[in-house]
Structure formats: structure tokens, C-alpha cells
PDB file of C-alpha atoms in Angstrom:
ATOM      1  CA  UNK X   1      36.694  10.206 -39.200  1.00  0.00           C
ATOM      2  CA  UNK X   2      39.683  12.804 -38.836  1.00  0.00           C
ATOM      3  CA  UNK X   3      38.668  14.178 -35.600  1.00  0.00           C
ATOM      4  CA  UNK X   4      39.561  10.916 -33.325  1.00  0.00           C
ATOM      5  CA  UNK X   5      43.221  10.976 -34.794  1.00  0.00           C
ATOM      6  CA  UNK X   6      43.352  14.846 -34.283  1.00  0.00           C
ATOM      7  CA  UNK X   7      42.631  15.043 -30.679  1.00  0.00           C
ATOM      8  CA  UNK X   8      44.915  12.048 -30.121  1.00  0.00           C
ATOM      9  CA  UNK X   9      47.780  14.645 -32.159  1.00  0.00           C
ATOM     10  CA  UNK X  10      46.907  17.611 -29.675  1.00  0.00           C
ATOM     11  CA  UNK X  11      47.056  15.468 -26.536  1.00  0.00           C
ATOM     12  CA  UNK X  12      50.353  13.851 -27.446  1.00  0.00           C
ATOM     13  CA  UNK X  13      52.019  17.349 -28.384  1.00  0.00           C
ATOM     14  CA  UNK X  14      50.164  19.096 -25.313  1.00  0.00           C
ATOM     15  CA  UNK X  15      52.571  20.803 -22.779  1.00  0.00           C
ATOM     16  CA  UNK X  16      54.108  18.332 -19.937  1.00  0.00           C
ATOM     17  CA  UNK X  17      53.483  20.519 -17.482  1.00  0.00           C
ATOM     18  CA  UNK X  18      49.423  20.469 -17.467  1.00  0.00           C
ATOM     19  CA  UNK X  19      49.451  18.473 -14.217  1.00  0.00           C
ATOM     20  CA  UNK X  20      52.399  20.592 -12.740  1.00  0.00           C
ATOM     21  CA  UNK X  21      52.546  21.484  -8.886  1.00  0.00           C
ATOM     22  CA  UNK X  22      51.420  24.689  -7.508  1.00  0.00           C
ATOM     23  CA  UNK X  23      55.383  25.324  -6.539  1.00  0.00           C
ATOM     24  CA  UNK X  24      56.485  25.091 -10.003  1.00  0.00           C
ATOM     25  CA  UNK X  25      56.748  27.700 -12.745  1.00  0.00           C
ATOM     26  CA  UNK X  26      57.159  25.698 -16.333  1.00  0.00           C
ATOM     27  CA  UNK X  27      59.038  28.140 -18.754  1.00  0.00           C
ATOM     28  CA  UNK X  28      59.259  25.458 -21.293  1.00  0.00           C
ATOM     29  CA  UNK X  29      57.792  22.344 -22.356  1.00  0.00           C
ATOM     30  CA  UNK X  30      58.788  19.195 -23.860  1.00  0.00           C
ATOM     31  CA  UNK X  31      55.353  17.373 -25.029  1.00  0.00           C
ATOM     32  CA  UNK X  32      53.967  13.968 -23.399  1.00  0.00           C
ATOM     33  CA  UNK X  33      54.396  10.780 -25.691  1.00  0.00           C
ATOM     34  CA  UNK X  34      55.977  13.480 -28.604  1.00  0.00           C
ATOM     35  CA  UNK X  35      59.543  14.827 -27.032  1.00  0.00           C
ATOM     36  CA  UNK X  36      59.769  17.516 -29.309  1.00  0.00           C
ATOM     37  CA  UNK X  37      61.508  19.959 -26.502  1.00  0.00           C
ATOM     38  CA  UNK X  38      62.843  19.861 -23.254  1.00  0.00           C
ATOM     39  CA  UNK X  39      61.693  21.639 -20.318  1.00  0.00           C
ATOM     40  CA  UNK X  40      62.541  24.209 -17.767  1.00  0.00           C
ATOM     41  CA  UNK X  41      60.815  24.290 -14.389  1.00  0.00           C
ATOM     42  CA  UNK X  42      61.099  26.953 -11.346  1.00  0.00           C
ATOM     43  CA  UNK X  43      60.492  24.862  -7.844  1.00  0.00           C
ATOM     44  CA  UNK X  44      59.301  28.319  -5.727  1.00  0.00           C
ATOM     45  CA  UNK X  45      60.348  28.052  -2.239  1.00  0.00           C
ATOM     46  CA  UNK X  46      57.533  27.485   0.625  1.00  0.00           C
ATOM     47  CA  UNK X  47      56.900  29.605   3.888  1.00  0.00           C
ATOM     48  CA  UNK X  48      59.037  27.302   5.781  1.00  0.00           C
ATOM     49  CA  UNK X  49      62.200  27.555   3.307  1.00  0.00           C
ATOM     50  CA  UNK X  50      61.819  31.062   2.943  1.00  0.00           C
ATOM     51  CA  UNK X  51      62.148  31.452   6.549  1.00  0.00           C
ATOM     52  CA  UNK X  52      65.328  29.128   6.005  1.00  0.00           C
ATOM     53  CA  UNK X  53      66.722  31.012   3.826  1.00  0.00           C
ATOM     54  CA  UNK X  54      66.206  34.313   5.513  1.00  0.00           C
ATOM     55  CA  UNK X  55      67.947  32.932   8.596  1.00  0.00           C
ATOM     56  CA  UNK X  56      71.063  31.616   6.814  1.00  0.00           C
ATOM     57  CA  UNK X  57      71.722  33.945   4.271  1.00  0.00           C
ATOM     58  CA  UNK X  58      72.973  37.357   6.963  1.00  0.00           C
ATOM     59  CA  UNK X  59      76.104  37.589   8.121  1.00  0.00           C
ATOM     60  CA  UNK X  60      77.947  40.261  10.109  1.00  0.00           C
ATOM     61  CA  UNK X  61      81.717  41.464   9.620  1.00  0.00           C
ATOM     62  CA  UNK X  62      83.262  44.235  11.103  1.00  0.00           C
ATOM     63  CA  UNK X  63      86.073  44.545   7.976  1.00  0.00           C
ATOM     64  CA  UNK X  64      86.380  46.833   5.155  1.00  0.00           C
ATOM     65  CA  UNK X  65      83.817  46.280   1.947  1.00  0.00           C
ATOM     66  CA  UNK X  66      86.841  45.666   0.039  1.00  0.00           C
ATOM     67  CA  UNK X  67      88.009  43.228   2.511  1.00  0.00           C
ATOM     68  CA  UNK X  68      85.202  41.415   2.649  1.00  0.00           C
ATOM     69  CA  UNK X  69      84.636  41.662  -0.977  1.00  0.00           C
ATOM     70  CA  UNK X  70      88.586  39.724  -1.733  1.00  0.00           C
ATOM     71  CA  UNK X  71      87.664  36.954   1.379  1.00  0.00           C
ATOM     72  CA  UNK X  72      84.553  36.521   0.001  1.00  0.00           C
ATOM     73  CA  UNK X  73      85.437  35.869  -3.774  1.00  0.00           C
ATOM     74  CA  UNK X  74      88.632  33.731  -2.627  1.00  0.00           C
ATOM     75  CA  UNK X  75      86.170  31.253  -0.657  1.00  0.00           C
ATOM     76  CA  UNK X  76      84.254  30.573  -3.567  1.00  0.00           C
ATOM     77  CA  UNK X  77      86.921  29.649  -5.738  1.00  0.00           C
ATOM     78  CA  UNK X  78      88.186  27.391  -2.615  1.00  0.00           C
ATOM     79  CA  UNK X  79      84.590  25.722  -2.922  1.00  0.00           C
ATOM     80  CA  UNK X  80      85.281  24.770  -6.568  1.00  0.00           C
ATOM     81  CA  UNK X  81      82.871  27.934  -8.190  1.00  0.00           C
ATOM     82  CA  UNK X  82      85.185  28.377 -11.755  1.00  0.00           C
ATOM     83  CA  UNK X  83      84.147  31.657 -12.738  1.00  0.00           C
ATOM     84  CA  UNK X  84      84.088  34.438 -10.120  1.00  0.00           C
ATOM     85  CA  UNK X  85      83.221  38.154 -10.596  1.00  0.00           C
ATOM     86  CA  UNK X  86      84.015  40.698  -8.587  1.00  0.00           C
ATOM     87  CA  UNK X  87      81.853  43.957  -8.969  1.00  0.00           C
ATOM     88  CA  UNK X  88      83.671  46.431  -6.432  1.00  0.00           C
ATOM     89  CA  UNK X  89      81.477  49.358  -7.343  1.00  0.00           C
ATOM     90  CA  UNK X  90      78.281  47.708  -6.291  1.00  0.00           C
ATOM     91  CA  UNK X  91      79.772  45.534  -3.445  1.00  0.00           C
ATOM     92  CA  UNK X  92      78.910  42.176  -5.944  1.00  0.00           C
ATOM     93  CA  UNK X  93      79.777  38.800  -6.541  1.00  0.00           C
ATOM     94  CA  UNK X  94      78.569  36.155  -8.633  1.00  0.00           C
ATOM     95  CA  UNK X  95      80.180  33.009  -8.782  1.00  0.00           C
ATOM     96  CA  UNK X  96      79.089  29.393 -10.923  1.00  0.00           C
ATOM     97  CA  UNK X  97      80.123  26.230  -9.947  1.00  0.00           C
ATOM     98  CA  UNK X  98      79.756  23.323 -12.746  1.00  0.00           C
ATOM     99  CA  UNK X  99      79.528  19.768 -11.758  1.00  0.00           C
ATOM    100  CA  UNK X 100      79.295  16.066 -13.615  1.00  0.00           C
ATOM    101  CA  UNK X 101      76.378  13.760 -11.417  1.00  0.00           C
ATOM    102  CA  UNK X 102      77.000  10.806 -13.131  1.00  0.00           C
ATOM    103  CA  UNK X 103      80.695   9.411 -14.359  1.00  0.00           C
ATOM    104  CA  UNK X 104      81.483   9.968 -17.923  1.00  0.00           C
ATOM    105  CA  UNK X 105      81.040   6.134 -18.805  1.00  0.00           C
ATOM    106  CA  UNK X 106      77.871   6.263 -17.322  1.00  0.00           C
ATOM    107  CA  UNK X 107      76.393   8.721 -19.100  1.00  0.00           C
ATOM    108  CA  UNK X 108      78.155   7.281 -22.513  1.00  0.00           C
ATOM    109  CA  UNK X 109      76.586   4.302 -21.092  1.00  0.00           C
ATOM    110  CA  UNK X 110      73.174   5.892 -20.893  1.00  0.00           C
ATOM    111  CA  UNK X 111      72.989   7.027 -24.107  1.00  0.00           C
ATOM    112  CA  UNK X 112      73.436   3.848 -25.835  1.00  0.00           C
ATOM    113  CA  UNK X 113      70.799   2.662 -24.278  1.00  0.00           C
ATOM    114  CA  UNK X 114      68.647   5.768 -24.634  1.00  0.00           C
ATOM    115  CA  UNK X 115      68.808   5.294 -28.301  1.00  0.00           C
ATOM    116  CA  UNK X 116      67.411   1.677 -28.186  1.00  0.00           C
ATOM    117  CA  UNK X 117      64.559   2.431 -26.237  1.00  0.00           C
ATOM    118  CA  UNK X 118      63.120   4.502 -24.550  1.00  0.00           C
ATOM    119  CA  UNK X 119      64.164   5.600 -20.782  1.00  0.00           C
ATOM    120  CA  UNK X 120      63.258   8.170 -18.318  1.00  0.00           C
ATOM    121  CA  UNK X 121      65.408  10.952 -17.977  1.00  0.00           C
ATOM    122  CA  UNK X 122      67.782  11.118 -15.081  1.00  0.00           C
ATOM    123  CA  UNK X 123      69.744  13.956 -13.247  1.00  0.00           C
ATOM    124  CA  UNK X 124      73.459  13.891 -15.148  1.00  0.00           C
ATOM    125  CA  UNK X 125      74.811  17.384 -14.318  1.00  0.00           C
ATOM    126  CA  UNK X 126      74.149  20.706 -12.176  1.00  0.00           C
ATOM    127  CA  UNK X 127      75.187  24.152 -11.967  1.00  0.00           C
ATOM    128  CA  UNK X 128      75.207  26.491  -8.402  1.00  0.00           C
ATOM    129  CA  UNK X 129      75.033  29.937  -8.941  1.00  0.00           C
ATOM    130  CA  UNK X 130      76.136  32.051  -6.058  1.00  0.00           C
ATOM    131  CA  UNK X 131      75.304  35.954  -5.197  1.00  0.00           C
ATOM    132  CA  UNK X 132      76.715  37.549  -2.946  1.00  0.00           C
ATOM    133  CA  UNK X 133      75.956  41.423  -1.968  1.00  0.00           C
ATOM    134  CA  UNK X 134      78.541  43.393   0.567  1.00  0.00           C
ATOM    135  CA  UNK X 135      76.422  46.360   2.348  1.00  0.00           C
ATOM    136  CA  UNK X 136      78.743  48.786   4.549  1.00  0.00           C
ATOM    137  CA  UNK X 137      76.875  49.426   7.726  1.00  0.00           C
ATOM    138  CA  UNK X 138      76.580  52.243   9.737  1.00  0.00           C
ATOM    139  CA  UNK X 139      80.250  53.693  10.814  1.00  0.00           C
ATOM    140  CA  UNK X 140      82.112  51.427  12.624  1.00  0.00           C
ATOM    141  CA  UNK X 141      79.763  48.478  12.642  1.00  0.00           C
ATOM    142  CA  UNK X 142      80.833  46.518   9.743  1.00  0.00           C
ATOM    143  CA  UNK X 143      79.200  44.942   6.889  1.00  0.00           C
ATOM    144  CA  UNK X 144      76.576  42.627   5.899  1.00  0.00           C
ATOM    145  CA  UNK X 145      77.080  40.321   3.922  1.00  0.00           C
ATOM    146  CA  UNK X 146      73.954  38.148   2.254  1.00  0.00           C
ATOM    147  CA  UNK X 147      74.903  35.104  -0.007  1.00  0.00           C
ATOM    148  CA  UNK X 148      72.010  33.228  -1.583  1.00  0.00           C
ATOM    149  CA  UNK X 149      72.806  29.910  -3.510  1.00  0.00           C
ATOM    150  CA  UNK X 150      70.188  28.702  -6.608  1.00  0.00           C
ATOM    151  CA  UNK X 151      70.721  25.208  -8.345  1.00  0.00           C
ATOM    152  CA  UNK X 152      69.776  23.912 -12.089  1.00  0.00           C
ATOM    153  CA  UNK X 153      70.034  20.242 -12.478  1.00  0.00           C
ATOM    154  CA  UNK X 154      69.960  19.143 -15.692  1.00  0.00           C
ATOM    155  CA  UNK X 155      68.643  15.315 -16.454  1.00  0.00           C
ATOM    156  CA  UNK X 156      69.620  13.341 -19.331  1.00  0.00           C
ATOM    157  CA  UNK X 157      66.433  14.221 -21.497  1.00  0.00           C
ATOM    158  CA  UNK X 158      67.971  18.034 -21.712  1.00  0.00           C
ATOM    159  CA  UNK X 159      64.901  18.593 -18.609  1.00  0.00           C
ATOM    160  CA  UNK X 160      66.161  21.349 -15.969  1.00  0.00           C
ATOM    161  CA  UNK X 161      64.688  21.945 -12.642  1.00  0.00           C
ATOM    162  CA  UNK X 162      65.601  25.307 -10.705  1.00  0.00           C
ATOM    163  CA  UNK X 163      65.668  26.094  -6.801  1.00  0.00           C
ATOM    164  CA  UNK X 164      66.918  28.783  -4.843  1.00  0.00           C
ATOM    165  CA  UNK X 165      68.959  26.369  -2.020  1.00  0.00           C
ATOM    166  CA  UNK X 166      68.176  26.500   1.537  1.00  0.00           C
ATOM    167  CA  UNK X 167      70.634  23.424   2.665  1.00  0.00           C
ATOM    168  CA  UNK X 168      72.031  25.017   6.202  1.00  0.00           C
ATOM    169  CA  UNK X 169      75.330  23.315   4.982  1.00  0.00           C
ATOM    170  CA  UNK X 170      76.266  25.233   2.232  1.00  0.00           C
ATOM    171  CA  UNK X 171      75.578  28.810   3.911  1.00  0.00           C
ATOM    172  CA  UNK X 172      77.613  27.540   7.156  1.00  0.00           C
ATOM    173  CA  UNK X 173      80.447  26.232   4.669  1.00  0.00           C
ATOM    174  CA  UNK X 174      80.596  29.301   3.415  1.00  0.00           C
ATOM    175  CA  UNK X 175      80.299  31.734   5.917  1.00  0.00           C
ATOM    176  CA  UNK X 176      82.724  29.228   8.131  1.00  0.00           C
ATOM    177  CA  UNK X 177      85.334  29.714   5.062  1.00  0.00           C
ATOM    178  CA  UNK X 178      84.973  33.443   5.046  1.00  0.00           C
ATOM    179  CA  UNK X 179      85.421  34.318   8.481  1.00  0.00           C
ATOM    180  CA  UNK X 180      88.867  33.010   8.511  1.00  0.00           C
ATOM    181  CA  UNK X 181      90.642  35.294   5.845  1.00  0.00           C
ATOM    182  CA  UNK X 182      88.596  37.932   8.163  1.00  0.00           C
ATOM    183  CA  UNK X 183      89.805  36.913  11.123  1.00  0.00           C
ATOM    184  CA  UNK X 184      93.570  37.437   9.796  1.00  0.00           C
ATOM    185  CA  UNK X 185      92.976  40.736   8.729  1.00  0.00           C
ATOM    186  CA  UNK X 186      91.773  41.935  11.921  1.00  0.00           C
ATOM    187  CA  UNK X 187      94.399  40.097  13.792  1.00  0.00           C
ATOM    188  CA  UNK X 188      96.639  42.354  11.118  1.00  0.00           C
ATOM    189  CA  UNK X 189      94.791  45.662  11.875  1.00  0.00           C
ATOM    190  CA  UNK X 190      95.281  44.607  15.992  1.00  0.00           C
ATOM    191  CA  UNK X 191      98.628  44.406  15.782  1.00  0.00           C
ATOM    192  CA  UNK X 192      99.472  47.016  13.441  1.00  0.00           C
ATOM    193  CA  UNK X 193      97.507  49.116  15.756  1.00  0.00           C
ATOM    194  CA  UNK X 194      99.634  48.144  18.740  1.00  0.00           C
ATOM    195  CA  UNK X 195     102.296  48.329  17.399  1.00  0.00           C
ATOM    196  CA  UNK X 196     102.059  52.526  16.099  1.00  0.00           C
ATOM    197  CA  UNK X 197     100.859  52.380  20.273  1.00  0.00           C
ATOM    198  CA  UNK X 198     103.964  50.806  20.943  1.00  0.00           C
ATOM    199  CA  UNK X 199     106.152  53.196  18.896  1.00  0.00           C
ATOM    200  CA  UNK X 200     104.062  56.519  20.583  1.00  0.00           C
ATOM    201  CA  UNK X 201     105.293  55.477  23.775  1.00  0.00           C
ATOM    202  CA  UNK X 202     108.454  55.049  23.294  1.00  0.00           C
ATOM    203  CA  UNK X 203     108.812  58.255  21.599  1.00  0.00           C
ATOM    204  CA  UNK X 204     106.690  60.101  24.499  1.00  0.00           C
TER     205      UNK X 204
END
């Protein structure tokens, strides 16, 4: 008599992610019929987007780490990222950049409505974290300089979703930005250089 109402508890409370896709790592759950959490999810990347990524994420620059480093963490606030930190002894950066999907109303909007009945959850907001890691080269050839960009969006049920980005556009955005401030300081080093040349032959 108990048991039909029993297994009809367990399946409504059972984890949302028992159909999930082999990509996905679920590190929470939010229940089926019975929201009694939210959920996280992991998207991993496939062969093809890892090869993406690998591509895009490698840059070249033949400036100082520290350099680098101060071009590097100016560009991200010029993208929008709000908090930047700078880690000079490990040649480090992480930045986050916070953003609203939807308009304020429209979320207001979607909450009234949410508590009437019952709708499904839709993305709202979204947070970009950037790394970026600064690796002096051998002498005189530079540094590398790998950047790798991974988005939560957030829905309006409190559900995240995680992905490590592989969108060309935001590595060439970036990379674009940085060479510029890089581009001035070696135009600085040039002509500081010929101008000491300058001075040495005059004085010879």
C-alpha cells in the first residue's frame, strides 16, 4: 500500500542529472518535479575545442615579464573584468568580469510570474573568469603569454552551467588589446636606445 507512494517520493527527489550528457560533470543537483536545490554542471570541452583552445590561447612578446604583466592586467580592466589581480612573483593574473543577461525589469518581471506558476529557468546573469600566466623565455626571446577564459551562466532557477571558452573572438580581442601597450614600450626602448647611440657619437 505504502510502497507505490514511496517510489513515486524517490523518483521525484532523484538527482536531475540521471540523464546528463557524457560532456557534463553535475556537482550538484536540484531534484525533478521537487526543486529542493539548484544545480551546478561542468560542460568538458571535446577534441575539437581543445584543439581550439590550444591554438588561441599562446602568444609571443618580446617585452619584459613585468611589462607584459602591467599591459596585460590594464586590457582586462579595458574589457570590463572589475576585479584584477596581479601576482608578480608567479607571473599571474586573474581577472572576473560580472554581467546582467536580462534587464532588471525583466527579471523583476520574471519573478512575478515565477511565483504564479511554474516556468523554466532561463539564463539571467554570467561571470568570465580570466587566467592569465606570463613565462619568460629563453634570453632574449621574450615571453609567453597563455590566457584561458571559463564562463558560469547562471539561469533564473539559481541552475549554473560552466565552460572553459574557446570563442576565437575573445582570445583575438584580447591579445589585439595587449599588443598595443607592447608595441609602445618597444617603440620607447627603440628610441631610447637610439638616442644613448646618438649621444655616443657625438661624444666620440
Amino acid at each position: 500500500m505504502f510502497l507505490l507512494p514511496l517510489l513515486l517520493a524517490c523518483w521525484i527527489a532523484s538527482p536531475a542529472h540521471a540523464g546528463q550528457a557524457d560532456d557534463e560533470q553535475v556537482t550538484g543537483s536540484g531534484g525533478k518535479l521537487l526543486r529542493y536545490s539548484s544545480s551546478q554542471v561542468a560542460v568538458d570541452l571535446s577534441e575539437q575545442e581543445r584543439a581550439d583552445l590550444n591554438r588561441l590561447r599562446d602568444q609571443v612578446f618580446q617585452q619584459s615579464s613585468a611589462a607584459v604583466l602591467a599591459a596585460a592586467a590594464a586590457e582586462l580592466k579595458t574589457l570590463g573584468y572589475g576585479t584584477v589581480a596581479v601576482d608578480p612573483d608567479f607571473h599571474l593574473i586573474e581577472g572576473q568580469h560580472d554581467q546582467a543577461l536580462v534587464s532588471k525589469g525583466r527579471e523583476i518581471l520574471r519573478g512575478i510570474l515565477k511565483s504564479k506558476m511554474g516556468l523554466p529557468g532561463k539564463p539571467d546573469h554570467k561571470s568570465t573568469q580570466a587566467l592569465i600566466v606570463v613565462k619568460p623565455l629563453a634570453a632574449d626571446a621574450g615571453v609567453k603569454v597563455r590566457v584561458r577564459f571559463r564562463s558560469t551562466t547562471w539561469d533564473s532557477n539559481g541552475d549554473s552551467r560552466t565552460k572553459t571558452d574557446t570563442d576565437a573572438a575573445m582570445y583575438e580581442e584580447f591579445f589585439s588589446g595587449l599588443k598595443k601597450p607592447c608595441r609602445a614600450v618597444r617603440k620607447a626602448a627603440a628610441d631610447s636606445a637610439a638616442s644613448i647611440r646618438a649621444v655616443v657619437n657625438i661624444c666620440a
